[in-house]
Amino acid sequence: MFFRVRHQKMLHVYLLIFVVLGILVVLGAMIAYHVLLREQHFQIQAAVAKLANGDLKNLHFESAAIYNSVANSADQKPLVIYNRVPKTGSTSFVNVAYDLHSRNAFRVLHVNVTGNSHQLSIYDQFRFVDNTTRWLRPAFYHGHFAYIDFERYGYQKPYYVQLLRKPLDRLVSYYYFLRYGDDYRPYLVRKKHMDSSTTFDECVERDGADCQANLLWLQIPFLCGQSADCWTPGSEWALKQAKRNVLEKYTLVGVTEHMGEFLHMLELIIPGKMFHNASEHFKHSPKSHLRKTAKKHPLSRKTIQKFHESIIWQMENELYTFVAREFAFAYNKQFPNTPSILNGSMGKHLKSSGYIPPPSFRYEKIYPKPAQFQKKKKSTNHV
């Protein structure tokens, strides 16, 4: 009995010692973590102060932990998704990525949706989000599918990019593409080649199925997303949602007519130098303007007027105008000394690739002051 009581007391003592040691270890770790954070804080403040004073040569992080956390962060291995709208110059853009992938060290993957459908089931959306998030990066995914919301499934949103084209130009290009093909695969017989003698104007006159105004309804749903209302022609909600996604979900949405400027912006805002030298490559590459439709007839004023009276064209054109205005604003803000993109003269004044404009902001009144600057200030006062 005596030994049993003594044994129980010893167990209580050992348990108490174990608890105390655990508390001490936790407290020690918290103190060490706090000290490390404070040290990194001062180093960052010192780096910012050097940057503010223009001391770029001696700017470096002395803490390897800070450097590694920045260099190895997910942002340096970006996930870029281009849910390309058909007949918007997407092949030219994608071929720039294929040409640069080896030099800039990233992967390019085409997403082939079964049956040329632009919508995915809910579970397929989840699988796509999960796959692209977990697989190797940096990576550039492209395919003809509507916007998929990563955050809906609990994942961090990727860098979504998009290009839009004037709605009627896009539809007319697609109409003749189905009949005459393009310069990318000129010998491929297209499914409408038997109807190649019918012009778009004649199709409109006959009220043909391939030239209905409802067929314009594509850029809005691509930016709107996978919801049923996104694909309802004439939906005001879909137009508003597409605009909202342009501002909140997409990193950059450009226009086909200014693809060079679009690539230049990507060079600046996609991390890891993924699109380094993209605009210069686009300017000189023989693949820059692929998939040009082999033959197109100019539209009559009557046809143009008929489409302009359509609610669908007006809504699609409203989205295109909205995107063009937002892109022009962003580009002109980034390069204020460049002629406005809206006047159509931007291309000849495109800044050379690799040009990074100086920042239009600076840091000041930084507190608490780094210790080394406090010492320097005291020594200056003594002098």
Short mmCIF file of C-alpha atoms in Angstrom, two decimals:
data_model
loop_
_atom_site.label_atom_id
_atom_site.label_comp_id
_atom_site.label_asym_id
_atom_site.label_seq_id
_atom_site.Cartn_x
_atom_site.Cartn_y
_atom_site.Cartn_z
CA MET A 1 0.00 0.00 0.00
CA PHE A 2 2.81 2.36 0.93
CA PHE A 3 4.64 1.75 -2.33
CA ARG A 4 1.46 2.20 -4.34
CA VAL A 5 0.82 5.66 -2.81
CA ARG A 6 4.44 6.61 -3.29
CA HIS A 7 4.28 5.48 -6.90
CA GLN A 8 1.19 7.62 -7.55
CA LYS A 9 2.88 10.67 -5.98
CA MET A 10 5.91 10.16 -8.22
CA LEU A 11 3.65 10.00 -11.27
CA HIS A 12 2.01 13.29 -10.25
CA VAL A 13 5.42 14.88 -9.81
CA TYR A 14 6.62 13.67 -13.21
CA LEU A 15 3.40 14.87 -14.84
CA LEU A 16 3.78 18.29 -13.22
CA ILE A 17 7.39 18.51 -14.39
CA PHE A 18 6.35 17.52 -17.91
CA VAL A 19 3.62 20.20 -17.98
CA VAL A 20 6.01 22.87 -16.68
CA LEU A 21 8.65 21.92 -19.26
CA GLY A 22 6.02 22.03 -22.02
CA ILE A 23 4.92 25.51 -20.96
CA LEU A 24 8.55 26.68 -20.87
CA VAL A 25 9.18 25.29 -24.36
CA VAL A 26 6.10 27.04 -25.75
CA LEU A 27 7.03 30.31 -24.07
CA GLY A 28 10.58 30.01 -25.36
CA ALA A 29 9.37 29.42 -28.91
CA MET A 30 7.00 32.40 -28.70
CA ILE A 31 9.79 34.65 -27.42
CA ALA A 32 12.19 33.46 -30.14
CA TYR A 33 9.53 33.99 -32.82
CA HIS A 34 8.81 37.49 -31.51
CA VAL A 35 12.52 38.36 -31.52
CA LEU A 36 12.87 37.06 -35.10
CA LEU A 37 9.87 39.05 -36.28
CA ARG A 38 11.23 42.20 -34.63
CA GLU A 39 14.64 41.66 -36.24
CA GLN A 40 13.06 41.16 -39.66
CA HIS A 41 10.88 44.23 -39.11
CA PHE A 42 13.96 46.41 -38.54
CA GLN A 43 15.70 44.93 -41.58
CA ILE A 44 12.71 45.64 -43.77
CA GLN A 45 12.50 49.18 -42.41
CA ALA A 46 16.18 49.67 -43.15
CA ALA A 47 15.74 48.35 -46.68
CA VAL A 48 12.79 50.68 -47.24
CA ALA A 49 14.80 53.61 -45.91
CA LYS A 50 17.63 52.81 -48.32
CA LEU A 51 15.15 52.59 -51.17
CA ALA A 52 13.65 55.93 -50.19
CA ASN A 53 17.14 57.50 -50.13
CA GLY A 54 17.97 56.04 -53.55
CA ASP A 55 20.63 53.68 -52.19
CA LEU A 56 19.87 50.82 -54.60
CA LYS A 57 23.41 49.42 -54.84
CA ASN A 58 23.59 48.47 -51.17
CA LEU A 59 19.98 47.34 -50.93
CA HIS A 60 19.81 43.75 -49.70
CA PHE A 61 18.19 41.62 -47.05
CA GLU A 62 20.70 40.43 -44.47
CA SER A 63 18.31 37.82 -43.15
CA ALA A 64 18.32 34.69 -45.30
CA ALA A 65 14.90 33.82 -43.92
CA ILE A 66 13.38 36.96 -45.42
CA TYR A 67 15.06 36.44 -48.79
CA ASN A 68 14.04 32.81 -49.06
CA SER A 69 10.46 33.51 -48.03
CA VAL A 70 10.19 36.07 -50.84
CA ALA A 71 12.09 34.11 -53.48
CA ASN A 72 10.27 30.85 -52.85
CA SER A 73 6.78 32.24 -52.33
CA ALA A 74 3.88 31.02 -54.45
CA ASP A 75 3.73 34.42 -56.15
CA GLN A 76 7.09 33.71 -57.77
CA LYS A 77 5.58 30.56 -59.32
CA PRO A 78 2.31 31.96 -60.65
CA LEU A 79 -0.69 30.09 -61.98
CA VAL A 80 -2.01 31.96 -65.03
CA ILE A 81 -5.32 30.98 -66.63
CA TYR A 82 -6.45 32.26 -70.01
CA ASN A 83 -10.04 31.17 -70.74
CA ARG A 84 -9.77 32.26 -74.33
CA VAL A 85 -12.78 33.53 -76.29
CA PRO A 86 -12.82 32.10 -79.87
CA LYS A 87 -11.70 34.39 -82.70
CA THR A 88 -10.14 37.09 -80.53
CA GLY A 89 -6.52 36.57 -81.59
CA SER A 90 -6.07 33.94 -78.89
CA THR A 91 -3.87 31.67 -81.03
CA SER A 92 -1.37 34.49 -81.55
CA PHE A 93 -1.24 35.16 -77.81
CA VAL A 94 -0.93 31.48 -76.88
CA ASN A 95 1.88 30.95 -79.38
CA VAL A 96 3.87 33.69 -77.65
CA ALA A 97 3.57 31.62 -74.47
CA TYR A 98 4.65 28.44 -76.27
CA ASP A 99 7.63 30.25 -77.77
CA LEU A 100 8.75 31.66 -74.41
CA HIS A 101 8.04 28.72 -72.10
CA SER A 102 11.51 27.20 -72.31
CA ARG A 103 13.41 30.47 -72.07
CA ASN A 104 11.31 31.78 -69.16
CA ALA A 105 10.95 28.39 -67.43
CA PHE A 106 7.21 27.80 -67.19
CA ARG A 107 4.73 25.19 -68.39
CA VAL A 108 1.99 25.66 -70.99
CA LEU A 109 -1.07 23.37 -70.95
CA HIS A 110 -4.12 23.33 -73.21
CA VAL A 111 -7.47 22.54 -71.56
CA ASN A 112 -9.54 20.59 -74.10
CA VAL A 113 -13.18 20.57 -72.96
CA THR A 114 -15.18 17.61 -74.28
CA GLY A 115 -17.60 18.42 -77.10
CA ASN A 116 -16.34 22.00 -77.42
CA SER A 117 -18.55 22.91 -74.49
CA HIS A 118 -17.69 26.11 -72.69
CA GLN A 119 -19.30 25.03 -69.41
CA LEU A 120 -18.18 22.40 -66.90
CA SER A 121 -20.16 20.45 -64.32
CA ILE A 122 -19.71 21.50 -60.70
CA TYR A 123 -17.51 18.49 -59.94
CA ASP A 124 -15.41 19.08 -63.07
CA GLN A 125 -14.96 22.68 -61.98
CA PHE A 126 -13.69 21.44 -58.63
CA ARG A 127 -11.36 18.92 -60.29
CA PHE A 128 -9.96 21.60 -62.58
CA VAL A 129 -9.40 24.00 -59.67
CA ASP A 130 -7.79 21.28 -57.55
CA ASN A 131 -5.57 20.00 -60.39
CA THR A 132 -4.25 23.37 -61.48
CA THR A 133 -3.63 24.47 -57.89
CA ARG A 134 -1.71 21.33 -56.90
CA TRP A 135 0.27 20.67 -60.07
CA LEU A 136 3.69 22.13 -60.82
CA ARG A 137 4.14 25.85 -61.30
CA PRO A 138 4.74 28.33 -62.84
CA ALA A 139 2.14 27.34 -65.39
CA PHE A 140 -0.03 28.86 -68.11
CA TYR A 141 -3.36 27.12 -68.80
CA HIS A 142 -5.49 28.04 -71.82
CA GLY A 143 -8.75 26.77 -73.26
CA HIS A 144 -12.21 27.72 -74.51
CA PHE A 145 -14.18 27.65 -71.24
CA ALA A 146 -16.09 30.18 -69.16
CA TYR A 147 -14.66 31.76 -66.04
CA ILE A 148 -14.38 29.40 -63.04
CA ASP A 149 -14.35 30.90 -59.53
CA PHE A 150 -11.49 29.28 -57.56
CA GLU A 151 -12.47 30.98 -54.31
CA ARG A 152 -15.89 29.33 -54.43
CA TYR A 153 -14.15 26.01 -53.79
CA GLY A 154 -11.86 27.36 -51.07
CA TYR A 155 -8.76 27.90 -53.23
CA GLN A 156 -6.71 31.02 -53.84
CA LYS A 157 -7.62 32.70 -57.11
CA PRO A 158 -5.06 32.48 -59.94
CA TYR A 159 -3.93 35.18 -62.35
CA TYR A 160 -6.84 35.25 -64.81
CA VAL A 161 -6.15 37.06 -68.12
CA GLN A 162 -8.42 37.66 -71.12
CA LEU A 163 -8.63 39.33 -74.52
CA LEU A 164 -11.83 40.74 -76.09
CA ARG A 165 -12.62 41.81 -79.64
CA LYS A 166 -15.25 44.05 -81.19
CA PRO A 167 -18.38 41.84 -81.14
CA LEU A 168 -19.45 42.05 -84.78
CA ASP A 169 -15.87 41.70 -86.04
CA ARG A 170 -15.52 38.53 -83.97
CA LEU A 171 -18.74 36.99 -85.31
CA VAL A 172 -17.95 37.84 -88.94
CA SER A 173 -14.46 36.38 -88.55
CA TYR A 174 -15.92 33.18 -87.13
CA TYR A 175 -18.51 32.98 -89.94
CA TYR A 176 -15.85 33.09 -92.68
CA PHE A 177 -13.44 30.94 -90.68
CA LEU A 178 -15.97 28.07 -90.79
CA ARG A 179 -16.11 28.40 -94.58
CA TYR A 180 -12.62 29.35 -95.72
CA GLY A 181 -10.40 28.37 -92.81
CA ASP A 182 -7.27 30.34 -91.95
CA ASP A 183 -3.54 30.57 -92.65
CA TYR A 184 -2.73 28.38 -89.63
CA ARG A 185 -4.02 25.14 -91.21
CA PRO A 186 -4.92 26.21 -94.77
CA TYR A 187 -5.52 22.68 -96.11
CA LEU A 188 -8.03 21.66 -93.45
CA VAL A 189 -11.56 21.42 -94.86
CA ARG A 190 -13.97 23.28 -92.58
CA LYS A 191 -17.47 22.08 -91.78
CA LYS A 192 -19.19 24.93 -93.67
CA HIS A 193 -17.00 24.81 -96.78
CA MET A 194 -19.96 23.73 -98.92
CA ASP A 195 -21.63 27.04 -98.11
CA SER A 196 -18.58 29.18 -98.90
CA SER A 197 -20.36 31.11 -101.65
CA THR A 198 -22.80 32.74 -99.22
CA THR A 199 -21.52 36.05 -97.85
CA PHE A 200 -22.36 37.28 -94.40
CA ASP A 201 -24.57 39.99 -95.90
CA GLU A 202 -26.51 37.37 -97.88
CA CYS A 203 -26.84 35.22 -94.78
CA VAL A 204 -28.35 38.18 -92.90
CA GLU A 205 -30.74 38.86 -95.79
CA ARG A 206 -31.93 35.23 -95.65
CA ASP A 207 -32.11 35.24 -91.85
CA GLY A 208 -29.65 32.33 -91.79
CA ALA A 209 -28.80 30.37 -88.64
CA ASP A 210 -25.08 31.25 -88.75
CA CYS A 211 -25.55 35.02 -88.64
CA GLN A 212 -28.14 35.51 -85.90
CA ALA A 213 -27.58 38.31 -83.40
CA ASN A 214 -27.82 35.81 -80.52
CA LEU A 215 -24.52 34.31 -81.70
CA LEU A 216 -22.82 37.52 -80.55
CA TRP A 217 -23.57 36.43 -76.97
CA LEU A 218 -20.20 34.89 -76.11
CA GLN A 219 -17.80 37.36 -74.55
CA ILE A 220 -20.24 38.28 -71.78
CA PRO A 221 -20.81 34.66 -70.65
CA PHE A 222 -17.08 33.84 -70.90
CA LEU A 223 -16.33 36.59 -68.39
CA CYS A 224 -19.52 36.08 -66.40
CA GLY A 225 -18.91 32.42 -65.55
CA GLN A 226 -20.57 29.04 -65.19
CA SER A 227 -23.98 30.21 -63.93
CA ALA A 228 -27.07 29.45 -66.03
CA ASP A 229 -28.00 33.14 -66.24
CA CYS A 230 -24.58 33.93 -67.73
CA TRP A 231 -25.61 32.01 -70.84
CA THR A 232 -29.06 33.55 -71.22
CA PRO A 233 -28.80 36.01 -74.16
CA GLY A 234 -29.80 39.51 -73.11
CA SER A 235 -29.37 38.94 -69.36
CA GLU A 236 -28.65 42.26 -67.63
CA TRP A 237 -27.38 40.35 -64.60
CA ALA A 238 -24.84 38.53 -66.78
CA LEU A 239 -23.50 41.83 -68.16
CA LYS A 240 -23.15 43.29 -64.66
CA GLN A 241 -21.45 40.13 -63.40
CA ALA A 242 -19.03 40.13 -66.34
CA LYS A 243 -18.06 43.74 -65.57
CA ARG A 244 -17.69 42.89 -61.89
CA ASN A 245 -15.39 39.99 -62.71
CA VAL A 246 -13.28 42.20 -64.98
CA LEU A 247 -12.63 44.52 -62.05
CA GLU A 248 -12.42 42.00 -59.21
CA LYS A 249 -11.45 38.57 -60.56
CA TYR A 250 -9.27 39.16 -63.60
CA THR A 251 -5.70 40.37 -63.28
CA LEU A 252 -5.79 41.92 -66.75
CA VAL A 253 -8.31 42.06 -69.60
CA GLY A 254 -7.09 43.58 -72.84
CA VAL A 255 -8.35 44.02 -76.39
CA THR A 256 -7.21 42.24 -79.55
CA GLU A 257 -6.42 45.50 -81.33
CA HIS A 258 -3.73 46.28 -78.75
CA MET A 259 -2.22 42.88 -78.05
CA GLY A 260 1.32 44.28 -77.95
CA GLU A 261 0.38 46.62 -75.13
CA PHE A 262 -1.47 43.78 -73.41
CA LEU A 263 1.69 41.64 -73.44
CA HIS A 264 3.75 44.56 -72.18
CA MET A 265 1.44 44.94 -69.20
CA LEU A 266 1.70 41.22 -68.48
CA GLU A 267 5.48 41.56 -68.35
CA LEU A 268 5.06 43.99 -65.45
CA ILE A 269 2.29 42.43 -63.38
CA ILE A 270 2.80 38.64 -63.65
CA PRO A 271 5.59 37.75 -61.18
CA GLY A 272 8.55 35.48 -61.79
CA LYS A 273 9.40 37.06 -65.18
CA MET A 274 6.98 34.62 -66.77
CA PHE A 275 6.22 36.97 -69.69
CA HIS A 276 9.67 38.55 -69.86
CA ASN A 277 10.33 39.89 -73.37
CA ALA A 278 6.82 38.88 -74.53
CA SER A 279 5.93 42.17 -76.24
CA GLU A 280 9.27 42.35 -78.07
CA HIS A 281 8.90 38.75 -79.19
CA PHE A 282 5.36 39.43 -80.41
CA LYS A 283 6.57 42.42 -82.38
CA HIS A 284 9.19 40.47 -84.35
CA SER A 285 7.93 36.88 -84.38
CA PRO A 286 6.52 35.45 -87.65
CA LYS A 287 3.86 33.72 -85.50
CA SER A 288 2.49 36.97 -84.12
CA HIS A 289 -0.60 37.05 -86.29
CA LEU A 290 -1.62 33.43 -86.70
CA ARG A 291 -5.06 32.19 -87.65
CA LYS A 292 -5.90 35.05 -89.96
CA THR A 293 -9.13 34.11 -91.73
CA ALA A 294 -8.34 33.24 -95.34
CA LYS A 295 -11.13 35.30 -96.91
CA LYS A 296 -13.65 37.89 -95.69
CA HIS A 297 -16.07 40.16 -97.49
CA PRO A 298 -16.68 43.69 -96.20
CA LEU A 299 -20.06 44.27 -94.54
CA SER A 300 -22.74 46.48 -96.01
CA ARG A 301 -24.08 49.45 -94.06
CA LYS A 302 -27.46 47.75 -93.95
CA THR A 303 -26.03 44.70 -92.18
CA ILE A 304 -24.06 46.81 -89.73
CA GLN A 305 -27.12 48.91 -88.95
CA LYS A 306 -29.26 45.82 -88.37
CA PHE A 307 -26.82 44.43 -85.81
CA HIS A 308 -26.37 47.78 -84.10
CA GLU A 309 -30.11 47.84 -83.48
CA SER A 310 -29.90 44.47 -81.70
CA ILE A 311 -30.02 44.44 -77.89
CA ILE A 312 -27.46 41.61 -77.86
CA TRP A 313 -24.94 43.64 -79.89
CA GLN A 314 -25.52 46.69 -77.71
CA MET A 315 -24.82 44.69 -74.53
CA GLU A 316 -21.78 42.90 -75.95
CA ASN A 317 -20.47 46.19 -77.29
CA GLU A 318 -21.04 47.79 -73.87
CA LEU A 319 -18.79 45.15 -72.29
CA TYR A 320 -16.16 45.56 -75.01
CA THR A 321 -16.19 49.36 -74.63
CA PHE A 322 -15.97 49.02 -70.84
CA VAL A 323 -12.94 46.71 -71.11
CA ALA A 324 -11.24 48.87 -73.74
CA ARG A 325 -11.70 51.95 -71.56
CA GLU A 326 -10.39 50.20 -68.44
CA PHE A 327 -7.38 48.80 -70.29
CA ALA A 328 -6.57 52.17 -71.86
CA PHE A 329 -6.80 53.82 -68.44
CA ALA A 330 -4.48 51.24 -66.86
CA TYR A 331 -1.93 51.43 -69.69
CA ASN A 332 -1.88 55.22 -69.86
CA LYS A 333 -1.56 55.40 -66.08
CA GLN A 334 1.40 53.03 -66.25
CA PHE A 335 3.01 54.90 -69.16
CA PRO A 336 1.81 58.50 -68.85
CA ASN A 337 4.10 59.85 -71.57
CA THR A 338 2.69 57.49 -74.20
CA PRO A 339 -0.07 58.68 -76.58
CA SER A 340 -3.51 57.52 -75.50
CA ILE A 341 -4.46 54.02 -76.53
CA LEU A 342 -7.94 55.30 -77.41
CA ASN A 343 -6.72 57.31 -80.39
CA GLY A 344 -5.36 54.23 -82.14
CA SER A 345 -1.74 55.45 -82.30
CA MET A 346 -0.39 53.42 -79.40
CA GLY A 347 1.34 50.64 -81.31
CA LYS A 348 4.10 52.72 -82.90
CA HIS A 349 4.96 54.26 -79.50
CA LEU A 350 5.07 50.97 -77.58
CA LYS A 351 7.79 51.04 -74.93
CA SER A 352 10.67 48.63 -75.43
CA SER A 353 10.36 45.27 -73.68
CA GLY A 354 11.93 45.18 -70.23
CA TYR A 355 11.26 48.85 -69.53
CA ILE A 356 10.05 49.29 -65.96
CA PRO A 357 8.83 52.79 -65.15
CA PRO A 358 9.90 54.34 -61.84
CA PRO A 359 7.35 54.13 -58.99
CA SER A 360 4.98 57.04 -58.50
CA PHE A 361 5.05 56.63 -54.71
CA ARG A 362 7.59 56.42 -51.88
CA TYR A 363 7.76 55.43 -48.22
CA GLU A 364 8.49 57.96 -45.48
CA LYS A 365 7.91 58.71 -41.77
CA ILE A 366 8.81 55.11 -40.93
CA TYR A 367 8.45 54.14 -37.27
CA PRO A 368 9.98 52.63 -35.21
CA LYS A 369 13.30 53.78 -36.60
CA PRO A 370 15.85 51.01 -37.36
CA ALA A 371 18.58 50.82 -34.69
CA GLN A 372 21.42 51.53 -37.10
CA PHE A 373 19.78 54.76 -38.26
CA GLN A 374 19.18 55.85 -34.68
CA LYS A 375 22.91 55.37 -33.90
CA LYS A 376 23.88 57.26 -37.03
CA LYS A 377 21.60 60.13 -36.03
CA LYS A 378 23.12 60.31 -32.53
CA SER A 379 26.69 60.39 -33.88
CA THR A 380 25.71 63.18 -36.27
CA ASN A 381 24.26 65.21 -33.41
CA HIS A 382 27.51 64.90 -31.43
CA VAL A 383 29.49 66.28 -34.36
#
